[in-house]
Coordinates of C-alpha atoms and ligand atoms in Angstrom, one line a residue:
M502 CA 35.8 37.8 -11.6
Q503 CA 34.5 34.4 -12.2
P504 CA 32.3 34.1 -15.1
V505 CA 29.3 32.4 -14.7
S506 CA 28.1 29.8 -17.1
R507 CA 24.3 29.6 -18.7
R508 CA 23.4 26.9 -15.9
Q509 CA 24.7 28.6 -13.2
F510 CA 22.9 32.0 -14.2
L511 CA 19.6 29.8 -14.2
A512 CA 19.7 28.1 -10.7
V513 CA 20.8 31.6 -9.2
A514 CA 17.3 32.7 -10.8
T515 CA 15.9 30.2 -9.7
T516 CA 17.0 30.2 -6.5
T517 CA 16.3 33.7 -5.7
A518 CA 12.6 33.4 -6.8
T519 CA 11.7 30.5 -4.9
V520 CA 13.0 32.1 -1.5
G521 CA 11.3 35.1 -2.2
L522 CA 8.4 33.2 -2.6
A523 CA 8.5 31.2 0.4
G524 CA 9.5 33.9 2.5
G525 CA 11.6 33.5 5.3
C526 CA 13.4 30.5 4.3
S527 CA 17.1 30.1 5.2
L528 CA 19.3 31.4 1.9
I529 CA 21.0 29.1 -0.2
P530 CA 24.2 29.8 -1.4
T531 CA 23.9 30.9 -5.3
R532 CA 25.9 28.0 -6.6
S533 CA 23.2 25.6 -5.8
Q534 CA 22.5 23.1 -8.3
P535 CA 19.9 20.7 -8.3
V536 CA 20.6 16.6 -7.3
R537 CA 19.5 15.1 -10.5
A538 CA 18.2 11.7 -10.8
S539 CA 21.5 10.8 -12.6
S540 CA 23.8 12.3 -9.6
P541 CA 26.1 10.2 -8.1
A542 CA 24.5 11.2 -5.1
V543 CA 21.4 9.1 -6.1
A544 CA 23.6 6.0 -6.8
A545 CA 25.7 6.4 -3.7
A546 CA 22.2 6.6 -1.5
E547 CA 21.3 3.3 -3.0
T548 CA 24.6 1.8 -2.5
R549 CA 24.3 2.4 1.4
R550 CA 20.8 0.9 1.2
R551 CA 21.6 -2.1 -0.4
R552 CA 23.2 -5.1 1.9
P553 CA 26.0 -7.2 0.3
G554 CA 24.1 -10.3 -0.9
A555 CA 20.5 -8.9 -0.5
R556 CA 18.0 -10.2 -2.1
V557 CA 17.0 -9.2 -5.7
H558 CA 13.5 -10.4 -7.0
Q559 CA 13.2 -10.2 -10.6
L560 CA 10.0 -10.5 -12.9
T561 CA 8.3 -9.1 -15.6
L562 CA 4.9 -6.4 -15.9
T563 CA 3.5 -6.3 -19.4
A564 CA 1.4 -2.9 -19.7
T565 CA -1.4 -3.6 -22.0
T566 CA -4.9 -3.3 -23.0
A567 CA -6.8 -6.3 -20.9
G568 CA -10.3 -7.4 -20.9
L569 CA -12.1 -7.1 -17.6
D570 CA -15.3 -8.3 -17.1
L571 CA -17.7 -6.1 -14.7
A572 CA -20.6 -8.7 -13.7
G573 CA -21.0 -9.3 -17.0
R574 CA -20.3 -6.0 -18.8
Q575 CA -17.0 -6.7 -20.8
V576 CA -15.0 -3.4 -20.7
T577 CA -11.4 -2.9 -22.1
A578 CA -9.0 -1.9 -19.3
W579 CA -5.2 -1.3 -19.2
A580 CA -4.0 -3.5 -16.7
Y581 CA -0.9 -5.0 -15.4
N582 CA -0.3 -8.7 -16.6
H583 CA -3.9 -8.6 -17.6
T584 CA -5.5 -8.3 -14.4
V585 CA -6.6 -5.6 -12.4
P586 CA -5.8 -4.9 -9.8
G587 CA -2.1 -6.2 -11.3
P588 CA -0.1 -9.0 -9.8
L589 CA 0.5 -8.8 -6.4
L590 CA 4.2 -8.1 -5.4
R591 CA 5.9 -9.4 -2.2
V592 CA 9.3 -8.5 -0.9
R593 CA 11.2 -8.6 2.3
A594 CA 12.9 -5.4 4.0
G595 CA 16.2 -4.7 2.3
E596 CA 15.8 -6.7 -0.3
A597 CA 15.8 -5.5 -4.0
L598 CA 13.1 -5.6 -7.1
R599 CA 13.9 -5.6 -10.3
V600 CA 11.1 -5.5 -12.5
Q601 CA 11.2 -5.3 -16.2
L602 CA 8.4 -3.2 -17.7
D603 CA 7.5 -4.2 -21.0
N604 CA 5.0 -1.5 -22.6
Q605 CA 2.7 -2.7 -24.9
L606 CA 0.3 -0.1 -24.3
P607 CA -0.8 2.5 -26.8
E608 CA 1.1 5.4 -25.3
A609 CA 4.3 6.1 -23.2
T610 CA 4.0 5.2 -19.4
T611 CA 6.3 5.1 -16.7
I612 CA 5.9 2.8 -13.3
H613 CA 5.7 5.1 -10.0
W614 CA 6.9 3.0 -6.8
H615 CA 4.3 5.1 -4.2
G616 CA 5.7 5.5 -0.6
I617 CA 8.9 3.8 -1.5
R618 CA 12.0 5.4 -0.1
L619 CA 14.0 4.4 -3.3
R620 CA 16.7 5.8 -5.5
N621 CA 15.3 8.5 -7.2
D622 CA 16.3 7.0 -10.7
M623 CA 13.7 4.8 -10.2
D624 CA 10.8 6.4 -9.2
G625 CA 9.1 7.0 -12.0
V626 CA 8.1 10.8 -12.7
P627 CA 8.5 10.9 -17.0
D628 CA 11.1 13.4 -18.1
M629 CA 12.2 14.0 -14.6
T630 CA 13.2 11.0 -13.3
Q631 CA 13.4 8.9 -16.2
P632 CA 12.5 9.3 -20.4
P633 CA 8.8 8.0 -20.8
I634 CA 8.8 4.1 -21.9
Q635 CA 7.8 4.2 -25.4
P636 CA 5.3 2.0 -26.9
G637 CA 6.4 -1.4 -28.0
S638 CA 9.9 -0.8 -26.0
R639 CA 11.4 -2.0 -22.1
F640 CA 12.6 -0.1 -19.3
T641 CA 14.4 -2.3 -16.3
Y642 CA 13.4 -0.7 -12.5
E643 CA 16.1 -1.9 -9.9
F644 CA 15.9 -0.8 -6.7
T645 CA 16.4 -1.9 -2.6
V646 CA 13.2 -1.5 -1.0
P647 CA 14.2 -0.3 2.6
D648 CA 10.8 -0.3 5.0
P649 CA 8.5 -2.7 5.5
G650 CA 4.5 -1.9 5.1
T651 CA 1.5 -1.7 2.4
Y652 CA 2.4 0.3 -0.7
F653 CA 1.4 0.1 -4.6
F654 CA 2.8 0.9 -7.7
H655 CA 1.0 3.1 -11.1
P656 CA 2.2 4.8 -14.1
H657 CA 3.3 8.6 -13.5
V658 CA 1.8 10.0 -16.9
R659 CA -1.6 11.6 -17.4
L660 CA -4.7 9.5 -16.2
Q661 CA -3.6 6.3 -17.0
L662 CA -3.7 5.3 -13.0
D663 CA -7.7 5.6 -13.9
R664 CA -7.7 3.0 -16.5
G665 CA -6.7 -0.3 -14.2
L666 CA -2.8 0.3 -14.2
Y667 CA -2.1 -0.5 -10.3
A668 CA -1.2 -3.5 -8.1
A669 CA 0.1 -3.7 -4.5
L670 CA 3.3 -4.3 -3.3
L671 CA 3.9 -6.1 0.0
V672 CA 6.8 -5.6 2.2
D673 CA 7.5 -8.0 5.3
G674 CA 10.0 -6.8 8.0
P675 CA 11.7 -8.8 10.4
A676 CA 10.6 -6.3 13.5
E677 CA 7.1 -6.4 12.0
P678 CA 4.2 -7.6 14.4
G679 CA 2.5 -10.6 13.7
G680 CA -0.3 -11.7 15.8
Y681 CA -2.5 -12.9 13.0
D682 CA -3.4 -16.1 11.3
Q683 CA -4.5 -14.2 7.8
E684 CA -4.3 -11.7 5.5
A685 CA -5.9 -10.4 2.5
V686 CA -5.4 -7.3 0.2
V687 CA -8.3 -5.0 -0.3
V688 CA -7.6 -2.6 -3.6
L689 CA -10.6 0.2 -4.0
D690 CA -11.1 2.2 -6.8
D691 CA -13.4 4.2 -8.8
W692 CA -14.4 3.1 -12.3
T693 CA -15.7 4.8 -15.9
L694 CA -13.7 3.3 -18.3
G695 CA -16.3 1.3 -20.7
V696 CA -19.6 2.1 -18.4
G697 CA -19.4 5.9 -18.8
P698 CA -16.8 8.5 -20.2
T699 CA -13.4 8.1 -20.7
P700 CA -11.1 9.7 -18.0
E701 CA -10.0 12.2 -20.8
Q702 CA -13.4 13.3 -21.6
L703 CA -14.3 13.8 -17.7
H704 CA -10.9 15.9 -17.6
A705 CA -11.9 17.8 -20.6
R706 CA -15.3 18.4 -19.2
L707 CA -13.7 19.2 -16.0
M708 CA -11.4 21.9 -18.0
R709 CA -14.4 23.1 -19.8
Q710 CA -16.4 23.5 -16.8
G711 CA -14.1 25.0 -14.5
G712 CA -13.0 24.1 -11.0
M713 CA -15.6 22.4 -8.6
T714 CA -18.6 21.2 -11.2
N715 CA -21.0 18.3 -10.4
M716 CA -20.8 16.2 -13.0
D717 CA -23.8 15.3 -15.4
G718 CA -24.8 14.2 -18.8
G719 CA -25.7 10.6 -17.7
M720 CA -23.8 10.1 -15.1
G721 CA -26.1 11.6 -12.8
M722 CA -25.8 14.4 -10.0
M723 CA -23.2 14.5 -7.4
G724 CA -24.4 12.9 -4.4
Q725 CA -26.1 15.0 -2.0
G726 CA -24.5 16.7 1.0
G727 CA -20.8 15.9 0.7
S728 CA -18.8 14.8 3.8
G729 CA -18.8 16.1 7.4
E730 CA -15.4 14.0 7.4
L731 CA -13.9 15.5 4.5
G732 CA -15.1 19.2 5.1
G733 CA -17.2 19.2 1.7
T734 CA -17.4 17.3 -1.3
G735 CA -16.5 14.4 -1.6
G736 CA -15.0 14.9 -5.1
M737 CA -15.5 15.7 -8.7
I738 CA -17.1 12.8 -10.3
D739 CA -19.9 10.4 -9.6
Y740 CA -18.2 7.6 -11.1
P741 CA -20.7 4.9 -11.9
L742 CA -19.2 2.3 -10.7
Y743 CA -17.0 1.1 -7.4
L744 CA -14.9 -1.8 -7.4
L745 CA -13.2 -3.9 -4.9
N746 CA -9.8 -5.9 -5.8
G747 CA -11.3 -5.4 -9.3
H748 CA -14.9 -6.4 -8.7
P749 CA -18.3 -4.6 -8.8
P750 CA -20.6 -4.9 -6.1
T751 CA -22.9 -7.1 -8.0
D752 CA -19.9 -9.5 -8.0
P753 CA -18.5 -8.9 -4.9
A754 CA -14.6 -10.2 -4.4
R755 CA -14.6 -12.8 -1.5
I756 CA -12.1 -13.2 0.9
A757 CA -12.5 -16.2 2.8
G758 CA -11.4 -17.5 6.8
K759 CA -12.2 -19.5 9.4
P760 CA -14.3 -18.0 12.5
G761 CA -11.9 -17.4 15.3
Q762 CA -8.9 -16.5 13.0
R763 CA -7.3 -13.0 13.5
L764 CA -7.5 -11.6 10.0
R765 CA -5.2 -8.5 8.6
L766 CA -6.6 -6.1 6.1
R767 CA -4.4 -4.3 4.0
V768 CA -6.3 -1.7 2.3
V769 CA -4.9 0.5 -0.5
N770 CA -6.8 3.7 -2.2
A771 CA -5.8 3.6 -5.7
A772 CA -9.3 5.7 -6.8
A773 CA -8.4 8.7 -8.7
D774 CA -11.0 11.0 -7.2
T775 CA -12.7 9.3 -4.0
A776 CA -11.8 8.8 -0.6
F777 CA -13.7 5.3 1.0
R778 CA -15.2 4.9 4.3
L779 CA -14.4 1.3 4.9
A780 CA -16.4 -1.2 7.4
L781 CA -17.1 -5.3 8.0
G782 CA -20.2 -5.8 9.1
G783 CA -20.3 -7.2 12.5
H784 CA -17.0 -6.7 13.2
R785 CA -14.4 -4.0 15.0
L786 CA -11.5 -3.5 13.2
T787 CA -7.7 -2.2 15.0
V788 CA -5.9 0.2 13.0
T789 CA -2.4 -0.9 12.9
H790 CA -0.6 0.9 9.8
T791 CA -1.0 3.5 7.7
D792 CA 0.9 4.1 4.6
G793 CA 2.8 0.7 5.5
F794 CA 4.0 2.8 8.8
P795 CA 3.0 1.5 12.3
V796 CA 0.6 3.6 14.4
A797 CA -0.3 3.2 18.1
P798 CA -3.1 0.3 17.4
R799 CA -6.7 2.3 17.5
T800 CA -10.3 0.1 17.7
V801 CA -12.8 1.7 16.0
D802 CA -15.9 0.5 13.7
T803 CA -14.6 2.3 10.0
V804 CA -12.1 3.9 8.6
L805 CA -11.4 6.6 6.2
V806 CA -8.9 6.3 3.6
G807 CA -8.0 9.2 1.0
M808 CA -6.5 7.9 -2.5
G809 CA -3.1 7.1 -2.1
E810 CA -3.3 5.9 1.5
R811 CA -3.1 2.5 2.9
C812 CA -4.2 1.4 6.0
D813 CA -4.0 -1.5 7.7
V814 CA -6.4 -3.4 10.5
L815 CA -6.9 -6.5 12.3
L816 CA -9.9 -8.2 13.2
T817 CA -10.7 -11.2 14.8
L818 CA -13.6 -13.5 12.4
G819 CA -16.7 -14.4 13.1
D820 CA -19.3 -16.6 12.4
G821 CA -21.2 -16.1 8.9
A822 CA -21.0 -14.4 5.7
F823 CA -20.1 -10.5 6.6
P824 CA -20.3 -7.5 3.8
L825 CA -17.1 -6.0 3.4
V826 CA -18.5 -2.2 2.3
A827 CA -16.1 0.8 1.5
L828 CA -18.5 3.7 0.8
A829 CA -17.5 6.5 -1.6
E830 CA -17.4 9.3 1.3
G831 CA -19.7 12.4 0.3
K832 CA -20.8 10.8 -3.1
R833 CA -23.1 8.2 -4.1
G834 CA -22.4 4.5 -4.7
Q835 CA -20.0 1.8 -3.1
A836 CA -17.6 -0.8 -3.5
V837 CA -18.3 -4.1 -1.7
G838 CA -16.8 -7.4 -1.1
I839 CA -17.7 -10.3 0.9
V840 CA -15.7 -11.8 4.2
R841 CA -17.1 -15.7 5.2
T842 CA -16.1 -17.9 7.4
A843 CA -19.2 -20.1 6.6
R844 CA -21.9 -20.5 4.4
G845 CA -24.0 -17.6 3.7
S846 CA -25.6 -15.4 0.7
P847 CA -23.5 -12.5 -0.7
P848 CA -24.3 -8.9 0.5
A849 CA -26.3 -6.9 -1.2
A850 CA -25.0 -4.5 -3.7
D851 CA -26.1 -2.0 -1.2
A852 CA -25.4 -3.1 1.8
H853 CA -24.8 -0.6 4.4
P854 CA -23.4 -2.0 7.8
G855 CA -24.3 0.0 10.6
E856 CA -20.3 0.3 11.2
L857 CA -20.1 2.6 8.8
D858 CA -21.6 5.3 11.1
G859 CA -20.0 4.3 14.1
R860 CA -16.4 5.1 15.3
L861 CA -14.6 6.7 12.7
A862 CA -10.6 6.7 12.0
A863 CA -9.3 9.1 9.7
M864 CA -5.8 8.1 9.1
A865 CA -3.9 12.0 10.1
T866 CA -5.8 11.4 13.4
L867 CA -3.9 8.3 14.1
G868 CA -1.1 8.1 17.4
P869 CA 2.6 7.7 16.7
D870 CA 4.4 4.3 16.9
P871 CA 7.1 5.3 19.4
Q872 CA 9.6 2.9 17.6
R873 CA 8.9 4.9 14.2
T874 CA 8.5 8.6 15.6
L875 CA 11.2 10.9 14.4
P876 CA 13.7 12.3 16.9
T877 CA 12.4 15.7 18.0
A878 CA 14.2 18.6 15.9
R879 CA 13.5 22.0 15.0
P880 CA 13.2 22.3 11.1
D881 CA 16.2 23.7 9.7
R882 CA 13.6 24.7 6.5
T883 CA 9.8 25.0 6.4
H884 CA 7.8 25.3 3.3
Q885 CA 4.5 26.5 2.4
L886 CA 2.5 24.7 0.1
L887 CA -1.1 26.7 -0.3
L888 CA -3.1 24.5 -2.0
S889 CA -5.8 26.5 -4.5
G890 CA -8.6 25.9 -7.4
G891 CA -12.0 25.2 -7.8
M892 CA -13.3 28.7 -7.9
M893 CA -11.6 30.8 -10.8
G894 CA -11.0 28.3 -13.1
P895 CA -10.2 25.1 -14.4
H896 CA -6.4 24.5 -12.7
W897 CA -5.5 23.5 -9.1
T898 CA -2.4 25.2 -7.8
I899 CA 0.2 24.7 -5.3
N900 CA 1.5 28.3 -4.3
G901 CA -0.9 30.0 -7.1
R902 CA 1.3 28.1 -9.7
T903 CA 0.1 24.9 -12.0
F904 CA 3.0 22.2 -12.4
D905 CA 4.4 23.9 -15.7
Q906 CA 5.6 26.7 -13.7
A907 CA 6.1 25.8 -10.1
E908 CA 8.9 26.6 -8.4
P909 CA 10.6 23.9 -6.8
L910 CA 11.1 23.8 -3.1
P911 CA 14.8 23.7 -2.4
V912 CA 16.2 21.3 0.3
R913 CA 19.7 20.2 1.3
A914 CA 20.3 16.7 2.3
G915 CA 20.8 16.2 6.2
E916 CA 18.2 18.9 6.9
R917 CA 14.9 18.4 8.5
V918 CA 12.4 19.9 6.8
R919 CA 8.7 20.9 7.1
L920 CA 5.9 21.1 4.8
V921 CA 2.7 23.5 5.9
F922 CA 0.0 22.7 3.2
G923 CA -2.4 25.5 3.7
N924 CA -5.8 24.4 2.1
Q925 CA -7.5 27.4 0.7
S926 CA -9.9 25.2 -1.5
M927 CA -13.5 23.8 -1.0
M928 CA -12.1 20.5 -1.3
F929 CA -9.7 18.2 0.5
H930 CA -6.4 17.2 -1.1
P931 CA -4.5 14.3 -0.2
M932 CA -0.7 15.5 -0.2
H933 CA 1.5 12.9 -1.1
L934 CA 5.3 13.4 -1.5
H935 CA 7.3 10.8 -3.4
G936 CA 10.3 9.0 -1.7
H937 CA 10.1 9.8 1.9
T938 CA 7.5 9.1 4.6
F939 CA 7.0 12.5 6.5
Q940 CA 5.6 12.8 10.0
V941 CA 2.2 14.4 10.1
Q942 CA 1.9 17.4 13.3
Q943 CA -0.4 17.5 15.3
G944 CA -0.5 20.5 16.9
S945 CA 2.9 20.5 18.6
R946 CA 2.7 16.6 18.9
P947 CA 4.0 14.4 16.0
G948 CA 1.3 12.3 14.8
P949 CA 1.5 9.4 12.3
R950 CA 4.3 8.8 9.7
K951 CA 2.6 8.8 6.6
D952 CA 3.5 9.5 2.7
T953 CA 0.2 10.9 1.7
V954 CA -2.4 12.9 3.7
I955 CA -5.8 14.2 3.9
V956 CA -5.8 18.3 3.8
R957 CA -9.3 19.3 4.6
P958 CA -10.7 23.0 3.2
M959 CA -9.3 25.8 4.9
Q960 CA -6.9 23.4 7.2
Q961 CA -3.5 24.0 7.8
L962 CA -1.5 21.2 8.2
A963 CA 2.5 20.4 8.8
V964 CA 4.4 17.2 8.0
D965 CA 8.0 16.9 9.1
L966 CA 10.6 14.8 7.1
E967 CA 14.7 14.0 7.1
A968 CA 15.7 15.0 4.2
D969 CA 18.0 11.6 3.7
N970 CA 17.1 10.8 0.3
P971 CA 18.9 13.2 -2.8
G972 CA 16.8 13.9 -5.8
Q973 CA 14.2 15.4 -7.4
W974 CA 10.8 14.8 -5.3
M975 CA 6.8 14.9 -6.3
V976 CA 4.9 16.5 -4.1
H977 CA 1.1 16.6 -5.6
C978 CA -2.7 15.9 -4.9
H979 CA -3.6 12.3 -4.8
N980 CA -7.1 13.1 -6.7
L981 CA -5.9 12.4 -10.2
Y982 CA -7.7 15.1 -11.9
H983 CA -6.2 17.8 -9.6
Q984 CA -2.8 16.4 -10.3
E985 CA -3.3 16.6 -14.0
A986 CA -5.1 20.1 -13.6
G987 CA -1.6 21.3 -11.8
M988 CA -1.6 20.8 -8.6
M989 CA 1.7 19.2 -8.2
T990 CA 5.9 20.8 -7.3
T991 CA 8.7 19.3 -6.8
L992 CA 11.0 18.9 -3.2
S993 CA 14.5 19.8 -4.8
Y994 CA 17.4 18.3 -3.1
L995 CA 20.4 21.0 -4.2
H996 CA 24.4 20.3 -3.9
Ligands
LIG963 CU1 0.9 7.5 -6.4 CU2 3.1 11.0 -7.7 O1 2.1 9.7 -6.9
LIG964 CU1 -6.8 18.0 -4.8

């Protein structure tokens, strides 16, 4: 009889429990070991992606406290290179990034490159893919960026994202459709630091009050009624401010152009607890991409973008000054910018262009781009992810467990994997998977490729992916307060 090492014994125990829980999954040989970030398979995946002679963009990001002027109110944010949002990074698909992060924050941190199909050891998940970067120390991220599109980056440590640590990452591709004269990045955020409770105070209050609670105590009650589009409440926190490119509505960010020009807006929702409904007064929007990947173009009046989702739209600029409004969906308040091609007064902070009530595109309902549709295949493995919380206590769970207790979801390289999210709670969850871009299933039809998808209350939603990027990958709700309260697990490649 072969001796069984303690490591093997643990692997056997984990595997058995997982199969029991998920039910109906294929069995995994008992000697399976997780493909860790340090595994040669991870380095080999990077070698396959990196073209010889590919350009490497080198830069330094400093994470530090920084003064932020919110229409005359001075607050202290946490920021990359002293700006909120941080500096825009831009590379071409196939090139590499070499980013030194200099941590001058009072806490350990990491950077997660949201949506990028990168090597697992550069994914920025503390204690899973790297040790956290201690205050006063540095870490260099280096990875190939394979796919074009609109992405962003942020820490993966506690509530740091809600302090201003985020920035857009744009990846240009040779095959990307042009057809526009101008482009602008629109980063949306919900803001409390310095003008309301700290994120830590909000989290503590949510944990005390349990589950889905209207926040009050100087912040007012949640906006009425919630959202039909989100199938319930808009969020748990009524933020005092909503920002567009770091600006509050009383000092709106400006985007300039010329009448008749085609403008591409690259919209990133970096908020912690807020989905936004975005419209530009006097304009229709043609949605061309979500989460970096192209979709079958659809022309609408307004788009709904959940936390962690991105949306690219094209529009033809009119003559004048137009309000760009991102309504906090199901809440009170909005972020406001101004798009101008001529002189004109800035929009009122409460401007409400009629387009906000017009035809709406929710990202998960977009049609697929045939060029980027996964080949039809039956899943080799299906995992159910039951999403619950908000009723019996302060925790949010996947399959009844918070992250510290979670059973990893096993996969093997080369498999077609289906994740079925079943939302058994009364709130929407923008579910995000690291390192992959899945294909949303619309019944038996393929929908858009995405890395983050809104799952509405009581909805069951399947996404398919090709397991082509070995490592340990987080699957979690991109509501930062749900994630912090446990709503996270691991898609775990096994040898
Ligand atoms: Cu932007 Cu783990 O997420
Ligand atoms: Cu959630």
